[in-house]
PDB file of C-alpha atoms in Angstrom:
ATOM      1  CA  UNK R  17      -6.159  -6.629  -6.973  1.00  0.00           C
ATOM      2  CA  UNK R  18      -2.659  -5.418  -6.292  1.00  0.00           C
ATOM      3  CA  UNK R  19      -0.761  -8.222  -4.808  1.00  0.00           C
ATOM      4  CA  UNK R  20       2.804  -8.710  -3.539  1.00  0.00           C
ATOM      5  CA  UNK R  21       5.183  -8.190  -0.102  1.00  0.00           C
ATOM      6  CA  UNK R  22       4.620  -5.702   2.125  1.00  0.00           C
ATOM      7  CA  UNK R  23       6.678  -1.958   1.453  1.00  0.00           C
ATOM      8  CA  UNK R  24       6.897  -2.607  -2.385  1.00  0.00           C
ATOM      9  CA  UNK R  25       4.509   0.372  -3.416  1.00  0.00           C
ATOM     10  CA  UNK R  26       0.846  -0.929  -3.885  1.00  0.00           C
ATOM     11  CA  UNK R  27      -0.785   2.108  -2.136  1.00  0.00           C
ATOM     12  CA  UNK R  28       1.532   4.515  -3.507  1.00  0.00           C
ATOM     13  CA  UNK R  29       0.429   2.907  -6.681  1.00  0.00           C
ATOM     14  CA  UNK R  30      -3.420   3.106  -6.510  1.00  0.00           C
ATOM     15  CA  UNK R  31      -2.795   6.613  -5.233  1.00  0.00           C
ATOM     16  CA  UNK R  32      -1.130   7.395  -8.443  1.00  0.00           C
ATOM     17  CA  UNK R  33      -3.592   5.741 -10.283  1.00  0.00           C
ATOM     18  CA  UNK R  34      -5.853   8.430  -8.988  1.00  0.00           C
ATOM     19  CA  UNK R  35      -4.087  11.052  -9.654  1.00  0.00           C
ATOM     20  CA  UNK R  36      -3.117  10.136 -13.363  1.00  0.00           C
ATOM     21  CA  UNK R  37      -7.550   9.789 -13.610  1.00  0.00           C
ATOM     22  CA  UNK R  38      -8.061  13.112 -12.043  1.00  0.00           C
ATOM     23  CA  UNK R  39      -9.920  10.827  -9.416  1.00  0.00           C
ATOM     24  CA  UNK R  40     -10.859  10.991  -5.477  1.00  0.00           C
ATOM     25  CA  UNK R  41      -8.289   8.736  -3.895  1.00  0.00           C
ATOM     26  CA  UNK R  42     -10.404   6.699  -1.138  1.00  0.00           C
ATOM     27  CA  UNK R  43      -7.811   4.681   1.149  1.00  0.00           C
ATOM     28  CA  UNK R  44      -9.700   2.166   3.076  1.00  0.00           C
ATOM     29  CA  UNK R  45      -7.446   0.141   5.689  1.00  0.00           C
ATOM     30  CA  UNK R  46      -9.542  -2.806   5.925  1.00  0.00           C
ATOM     31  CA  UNK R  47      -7.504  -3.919   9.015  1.00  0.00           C
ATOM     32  CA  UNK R  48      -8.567  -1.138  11.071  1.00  0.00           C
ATOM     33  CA  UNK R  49     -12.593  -1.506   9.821  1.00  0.00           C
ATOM     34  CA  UNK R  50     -12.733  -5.211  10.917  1.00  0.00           C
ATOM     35  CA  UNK R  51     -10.882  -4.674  13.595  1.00  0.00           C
ATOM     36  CA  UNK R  52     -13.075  -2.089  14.997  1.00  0.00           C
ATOM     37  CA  UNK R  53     -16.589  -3.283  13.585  1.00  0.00           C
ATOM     38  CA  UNK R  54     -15.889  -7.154  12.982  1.00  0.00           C
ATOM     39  CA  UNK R  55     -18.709  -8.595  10.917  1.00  0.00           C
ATOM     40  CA  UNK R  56     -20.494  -5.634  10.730  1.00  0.00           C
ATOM     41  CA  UNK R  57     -17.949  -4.248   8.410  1.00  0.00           C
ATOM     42  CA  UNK R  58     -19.865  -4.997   5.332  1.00  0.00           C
ATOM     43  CA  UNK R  59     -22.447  -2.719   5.861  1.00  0.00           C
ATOM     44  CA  UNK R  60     -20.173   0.127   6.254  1.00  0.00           C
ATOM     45  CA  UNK R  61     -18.414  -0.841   2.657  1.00  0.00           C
ATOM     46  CA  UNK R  62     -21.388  -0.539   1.367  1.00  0.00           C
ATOM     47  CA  UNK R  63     -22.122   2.250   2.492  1.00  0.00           C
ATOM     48  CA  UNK R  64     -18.798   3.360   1.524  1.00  0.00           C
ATOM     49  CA  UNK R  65     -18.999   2.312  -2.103  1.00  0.00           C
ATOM     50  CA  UNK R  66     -22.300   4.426  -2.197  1.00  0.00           C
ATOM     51  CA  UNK R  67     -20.746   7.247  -1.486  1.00  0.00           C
ATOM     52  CA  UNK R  68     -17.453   6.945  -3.593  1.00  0.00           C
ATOM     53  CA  UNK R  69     -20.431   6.550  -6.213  1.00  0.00           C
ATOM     54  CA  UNK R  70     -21.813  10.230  -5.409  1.00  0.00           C
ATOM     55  CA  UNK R  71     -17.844  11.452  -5.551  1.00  0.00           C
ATOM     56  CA  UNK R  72     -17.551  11.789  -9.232  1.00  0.00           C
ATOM     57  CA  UNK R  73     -14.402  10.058 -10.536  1.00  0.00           C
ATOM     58  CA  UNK R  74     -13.181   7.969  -7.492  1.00  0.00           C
ATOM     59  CA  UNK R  75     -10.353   5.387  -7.103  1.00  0.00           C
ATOM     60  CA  UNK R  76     -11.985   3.128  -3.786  1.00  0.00           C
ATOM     61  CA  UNK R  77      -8.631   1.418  -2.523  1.00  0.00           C
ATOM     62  CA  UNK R  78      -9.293  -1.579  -0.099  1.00  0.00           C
ATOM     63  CA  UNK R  79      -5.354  -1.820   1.324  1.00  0.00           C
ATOM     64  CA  UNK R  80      -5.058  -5.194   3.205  1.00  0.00           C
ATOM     65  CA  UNK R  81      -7.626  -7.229   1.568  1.00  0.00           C
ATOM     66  CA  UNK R  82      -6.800 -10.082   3.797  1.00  0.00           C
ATOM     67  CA  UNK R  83      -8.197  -8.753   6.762  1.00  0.00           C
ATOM     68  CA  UNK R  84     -11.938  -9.919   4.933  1.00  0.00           C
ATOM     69  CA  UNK R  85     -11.417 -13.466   6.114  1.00  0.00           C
ATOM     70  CA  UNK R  86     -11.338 -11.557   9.827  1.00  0.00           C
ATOM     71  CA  UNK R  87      -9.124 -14.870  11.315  1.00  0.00           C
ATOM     72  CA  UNK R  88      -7.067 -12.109  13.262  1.00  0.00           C
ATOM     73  CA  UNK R  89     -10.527 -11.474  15.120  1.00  0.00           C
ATOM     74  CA  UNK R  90     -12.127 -14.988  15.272  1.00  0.00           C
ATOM     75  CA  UNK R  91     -11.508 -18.381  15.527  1.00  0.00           C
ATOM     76  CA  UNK R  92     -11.618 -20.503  12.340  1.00  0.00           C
ATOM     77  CA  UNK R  93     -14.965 -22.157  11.834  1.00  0.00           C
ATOM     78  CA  UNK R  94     -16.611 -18.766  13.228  1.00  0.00           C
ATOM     79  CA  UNK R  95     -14.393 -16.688  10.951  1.00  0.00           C
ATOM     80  CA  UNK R  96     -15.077 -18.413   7.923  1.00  0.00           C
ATOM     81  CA  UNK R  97     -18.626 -17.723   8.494  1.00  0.00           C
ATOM     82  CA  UNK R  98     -18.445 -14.376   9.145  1.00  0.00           C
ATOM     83  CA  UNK R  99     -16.179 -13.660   6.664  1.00  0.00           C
ATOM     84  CA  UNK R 100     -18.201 -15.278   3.927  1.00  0.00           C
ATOM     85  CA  UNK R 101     -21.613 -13.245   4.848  1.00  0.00           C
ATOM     86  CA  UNK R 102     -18.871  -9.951   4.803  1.00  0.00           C
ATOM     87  CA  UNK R 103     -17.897 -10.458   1.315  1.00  0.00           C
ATOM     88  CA  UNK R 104     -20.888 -11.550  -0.123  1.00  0.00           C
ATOM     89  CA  UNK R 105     -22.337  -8.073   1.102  1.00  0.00           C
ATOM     90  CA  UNK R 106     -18.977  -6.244  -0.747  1.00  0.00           C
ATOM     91  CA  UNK R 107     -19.484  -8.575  -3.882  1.00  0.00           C
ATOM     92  CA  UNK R 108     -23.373  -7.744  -4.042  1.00  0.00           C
ATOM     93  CA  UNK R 109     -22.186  -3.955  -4.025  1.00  0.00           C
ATOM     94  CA  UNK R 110     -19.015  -5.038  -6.412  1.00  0.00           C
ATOM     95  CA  UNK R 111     -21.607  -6.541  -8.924  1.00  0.00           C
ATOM     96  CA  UNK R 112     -23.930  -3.092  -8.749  1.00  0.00           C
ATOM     97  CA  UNK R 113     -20.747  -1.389 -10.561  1.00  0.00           C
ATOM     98  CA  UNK R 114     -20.571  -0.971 -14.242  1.00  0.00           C
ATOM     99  CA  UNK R 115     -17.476  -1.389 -16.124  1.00  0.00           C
ATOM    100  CA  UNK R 116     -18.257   2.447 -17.440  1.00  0.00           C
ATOM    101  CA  UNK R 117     -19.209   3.610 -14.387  1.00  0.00           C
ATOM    102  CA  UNK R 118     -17.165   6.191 -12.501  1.00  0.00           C
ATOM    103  CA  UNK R 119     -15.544   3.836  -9.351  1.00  0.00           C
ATOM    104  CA  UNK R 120     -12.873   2.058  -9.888  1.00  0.00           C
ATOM    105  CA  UNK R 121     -12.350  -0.244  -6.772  1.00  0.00           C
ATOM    106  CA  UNK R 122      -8.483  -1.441  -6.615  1.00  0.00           C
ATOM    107  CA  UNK R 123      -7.630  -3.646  -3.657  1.00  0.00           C
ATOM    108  CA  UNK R 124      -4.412  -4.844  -2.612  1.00  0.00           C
ATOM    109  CA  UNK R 125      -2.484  -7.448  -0.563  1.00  0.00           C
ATOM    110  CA  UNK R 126       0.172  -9.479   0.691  1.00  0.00           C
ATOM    111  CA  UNK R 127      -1.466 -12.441   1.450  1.00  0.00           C
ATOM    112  CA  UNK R 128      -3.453 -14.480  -1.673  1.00  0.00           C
ATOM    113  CA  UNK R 129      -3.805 -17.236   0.459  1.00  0.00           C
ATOM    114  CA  UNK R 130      -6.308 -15.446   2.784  1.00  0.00           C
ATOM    115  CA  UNK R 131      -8.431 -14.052  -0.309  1.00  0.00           C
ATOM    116  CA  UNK R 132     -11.517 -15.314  -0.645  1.00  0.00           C
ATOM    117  CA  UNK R 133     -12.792 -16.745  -4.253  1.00  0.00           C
ATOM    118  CA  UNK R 134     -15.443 -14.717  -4.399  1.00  0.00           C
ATOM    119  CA  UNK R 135     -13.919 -11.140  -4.229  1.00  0.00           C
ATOM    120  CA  UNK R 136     -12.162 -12.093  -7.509  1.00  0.00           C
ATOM    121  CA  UNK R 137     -14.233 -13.654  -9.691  1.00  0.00           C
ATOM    122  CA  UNK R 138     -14.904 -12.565 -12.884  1.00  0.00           C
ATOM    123  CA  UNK R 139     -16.312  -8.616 -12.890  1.00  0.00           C
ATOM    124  CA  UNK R 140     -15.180  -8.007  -9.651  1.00  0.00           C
ATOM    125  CA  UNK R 141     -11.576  -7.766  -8.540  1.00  0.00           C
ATOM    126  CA  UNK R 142     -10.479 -10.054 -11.047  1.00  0.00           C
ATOM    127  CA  UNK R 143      -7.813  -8.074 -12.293  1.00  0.00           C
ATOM    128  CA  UNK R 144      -4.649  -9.718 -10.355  1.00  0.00           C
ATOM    129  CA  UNK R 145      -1.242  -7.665 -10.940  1.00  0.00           C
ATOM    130  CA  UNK R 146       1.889  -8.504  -9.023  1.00  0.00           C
ATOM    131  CA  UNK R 147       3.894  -6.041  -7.353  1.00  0.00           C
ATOM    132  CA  UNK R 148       7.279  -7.232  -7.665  1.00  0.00           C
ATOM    133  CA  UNK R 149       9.767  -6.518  -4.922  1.00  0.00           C
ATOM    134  CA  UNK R 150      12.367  -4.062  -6.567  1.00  0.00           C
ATOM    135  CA  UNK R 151      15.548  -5.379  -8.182  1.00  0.00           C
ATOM    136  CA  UNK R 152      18.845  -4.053  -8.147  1.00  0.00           C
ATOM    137  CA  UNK R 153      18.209  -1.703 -10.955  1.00  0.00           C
ATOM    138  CA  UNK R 154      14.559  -0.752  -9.514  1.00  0.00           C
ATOM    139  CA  UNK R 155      16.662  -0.131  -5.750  1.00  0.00           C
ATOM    140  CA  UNK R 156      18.697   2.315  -7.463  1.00  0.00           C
ATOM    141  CA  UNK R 157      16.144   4.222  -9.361  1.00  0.00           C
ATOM    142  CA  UNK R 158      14.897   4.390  -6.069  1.00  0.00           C
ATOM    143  CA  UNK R 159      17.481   5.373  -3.873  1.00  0.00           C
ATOM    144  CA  UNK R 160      18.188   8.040  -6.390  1.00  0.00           C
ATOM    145  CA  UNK R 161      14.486   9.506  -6.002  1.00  0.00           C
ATOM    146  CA  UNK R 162      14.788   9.763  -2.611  1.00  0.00           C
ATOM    147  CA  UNK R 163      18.163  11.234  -2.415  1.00  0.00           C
ATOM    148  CA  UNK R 164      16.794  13.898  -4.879  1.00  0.00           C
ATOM    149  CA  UNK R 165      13.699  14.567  -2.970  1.00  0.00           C
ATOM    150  CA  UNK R 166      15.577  14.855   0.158  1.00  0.00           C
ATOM    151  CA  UNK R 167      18.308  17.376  -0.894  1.00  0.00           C
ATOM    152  CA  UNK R 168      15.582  19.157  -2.837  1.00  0.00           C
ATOM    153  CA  UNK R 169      13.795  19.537   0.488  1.00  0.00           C
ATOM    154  CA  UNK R 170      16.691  20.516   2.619  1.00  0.00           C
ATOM    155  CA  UNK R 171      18.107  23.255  -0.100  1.00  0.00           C
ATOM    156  CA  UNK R 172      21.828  21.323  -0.283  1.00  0.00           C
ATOM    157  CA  UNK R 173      23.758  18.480  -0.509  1.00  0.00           C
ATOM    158  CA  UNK R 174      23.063  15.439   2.067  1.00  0.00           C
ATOM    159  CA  UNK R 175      24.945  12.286   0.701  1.00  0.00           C
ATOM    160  CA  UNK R 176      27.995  11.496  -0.378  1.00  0.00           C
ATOM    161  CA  UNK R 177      28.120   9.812  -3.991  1.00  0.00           C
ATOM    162  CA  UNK R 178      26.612   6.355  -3.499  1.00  0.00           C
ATOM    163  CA  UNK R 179      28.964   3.540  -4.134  1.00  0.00           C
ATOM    164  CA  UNK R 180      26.429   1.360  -6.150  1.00  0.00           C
ATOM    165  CA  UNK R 181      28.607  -1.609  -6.773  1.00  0.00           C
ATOM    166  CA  UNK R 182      29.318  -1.954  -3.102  1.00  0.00           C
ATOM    167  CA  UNK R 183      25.938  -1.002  -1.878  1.00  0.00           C
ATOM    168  CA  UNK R 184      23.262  -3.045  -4.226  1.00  0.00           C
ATOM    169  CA  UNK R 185      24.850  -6.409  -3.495  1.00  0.00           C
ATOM    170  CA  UNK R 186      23.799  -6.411   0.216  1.00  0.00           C
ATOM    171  CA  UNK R 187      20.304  -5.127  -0.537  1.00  0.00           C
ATOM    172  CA  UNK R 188      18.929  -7.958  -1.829  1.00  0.00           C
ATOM    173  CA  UNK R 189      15.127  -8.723  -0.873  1.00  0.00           C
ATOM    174  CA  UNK R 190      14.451  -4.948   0.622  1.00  0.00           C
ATOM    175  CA  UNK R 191      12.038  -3.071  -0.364  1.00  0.00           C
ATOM    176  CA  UNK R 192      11.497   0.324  -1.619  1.00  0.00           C
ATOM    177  CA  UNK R 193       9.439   0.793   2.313  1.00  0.00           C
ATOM    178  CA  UNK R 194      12.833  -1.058   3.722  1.00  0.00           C
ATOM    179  CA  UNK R 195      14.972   1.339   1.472  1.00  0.00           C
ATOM    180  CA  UNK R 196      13.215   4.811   2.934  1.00  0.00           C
ATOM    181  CA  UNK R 197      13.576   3.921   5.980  1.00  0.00           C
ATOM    182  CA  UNK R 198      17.289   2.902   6.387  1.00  0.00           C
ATOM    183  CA  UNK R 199      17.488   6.286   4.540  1.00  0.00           C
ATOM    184  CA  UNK R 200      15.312   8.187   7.177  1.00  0.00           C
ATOM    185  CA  UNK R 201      17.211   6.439   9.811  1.00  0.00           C
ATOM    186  CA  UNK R 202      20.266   7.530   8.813  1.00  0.00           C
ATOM    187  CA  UNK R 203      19.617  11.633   8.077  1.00  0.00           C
ATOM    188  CA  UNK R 204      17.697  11.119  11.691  1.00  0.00           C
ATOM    189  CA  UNK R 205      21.331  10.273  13.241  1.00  0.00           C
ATOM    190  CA  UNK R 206      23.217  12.756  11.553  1.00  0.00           C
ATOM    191  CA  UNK R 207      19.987  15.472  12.828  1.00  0.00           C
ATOM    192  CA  UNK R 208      20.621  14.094  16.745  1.00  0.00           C
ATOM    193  CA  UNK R 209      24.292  14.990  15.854  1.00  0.00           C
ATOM    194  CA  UNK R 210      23.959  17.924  14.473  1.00  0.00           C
ATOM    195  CA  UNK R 211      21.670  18.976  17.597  1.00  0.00           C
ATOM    196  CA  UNK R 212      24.115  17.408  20.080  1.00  0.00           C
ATOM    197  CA  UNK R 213      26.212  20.513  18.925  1.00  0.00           C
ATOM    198  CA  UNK R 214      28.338  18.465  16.610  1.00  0.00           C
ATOM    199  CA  UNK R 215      28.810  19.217  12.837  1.00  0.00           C
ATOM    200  CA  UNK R 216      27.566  16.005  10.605  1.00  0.00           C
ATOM    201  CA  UNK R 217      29.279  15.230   7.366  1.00  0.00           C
ATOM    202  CA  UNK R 218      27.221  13.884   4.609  1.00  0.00           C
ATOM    203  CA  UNK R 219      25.303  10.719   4.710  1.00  0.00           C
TER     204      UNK R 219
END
């Protein structure tokens, strides 16, 4: 169970995972599956761990783990209920797997709190690792990936040299999510200029 704030990498992660296995990456938005079939959502894991099972080498990822207690759907007393006969039917399916079997189930989520006890006791997702937001050292390792990705895209230069010592200081608490996207916001402006007939200079 990949836990930590929201933007700091956990799906990127179990999607690298994957990869690095030679696996089939299986990204489950648990959200979206209560949302849509409420209780009834723990037939369709099942059903979706039996066929990650008939994959080969799979890597099931259950992004937003904290949508299993399905309080954004019901009210308490009626949630708890539901939610407990939900992951009881994921845990009977959790407990079917064998440690050399070829599915490896990672879930991930922001919110402990809302985990229930069950889903990570011992041989099922008991394997708790935090994803950190970034530091200032991590923010520039990643700013500098995304720059070079980026340029490498467009064919040239798009930045000017980045003043870390001026820069990091203010970015305290953002994530690597808040990071891409003050990025992406920023080429976007220069892209409206640029198209508005005017002639951009670097970022």
């Amino acid at each position: 169970l990949l836990y930590g704030p929201p933007g700091t990498g956990k799906s990127k992660l179990a999607r690298a995972l994957a990869t690095a296995a030679g696996a089939i990456f299986l990204h489950v938005k648990l959200l979206n599956l209560t949302s849509k079939f409420g209780a009834n959502t723990g037939e369709l894991l099942q059903e979706i761990l039996r066929i990650a099972g008939s994959e080969g080498r799979a890597v099931l990822f259950l992004d937003e783990a904290e949508a299993l207690s399905l309080e954004h759907l019901l009210p308490p007393p009626a949630a708890r209920e539901a939610s407990a006969r939900l992951v009881a039917a994921l845990c009977e399916k959790l407990d079917g797997l064998t440690p050399a079997g070829r599915v490896l189930v990672v879930g991930a989520t922001s919110r402990t709190d809302a985990i229930d006890a069950e889903l990570v006791a011992p041989g099922r997702l008991d394997h708790l690792v935090e994803i950190a937001l970034p530091d200032a050292d991590a923010q520039r390792e990643i700013l500098e990936l995304l720059r070079a990705r980026f340029e490498r895209n467009a064919g040239r230069a798009l930045f000017e040299p980045i003043e870390y010592r001026k820069i990091l200081p203010v970015m305290g608490g953002m994530s690597g999510a808040d990071i891409s996207e003050i990025i992406r916001r920023a080429l976007e402006a220069k892209v409206h200029l640029a198209g508005a007939g005017g002639d951009p200079p670097p970022v």
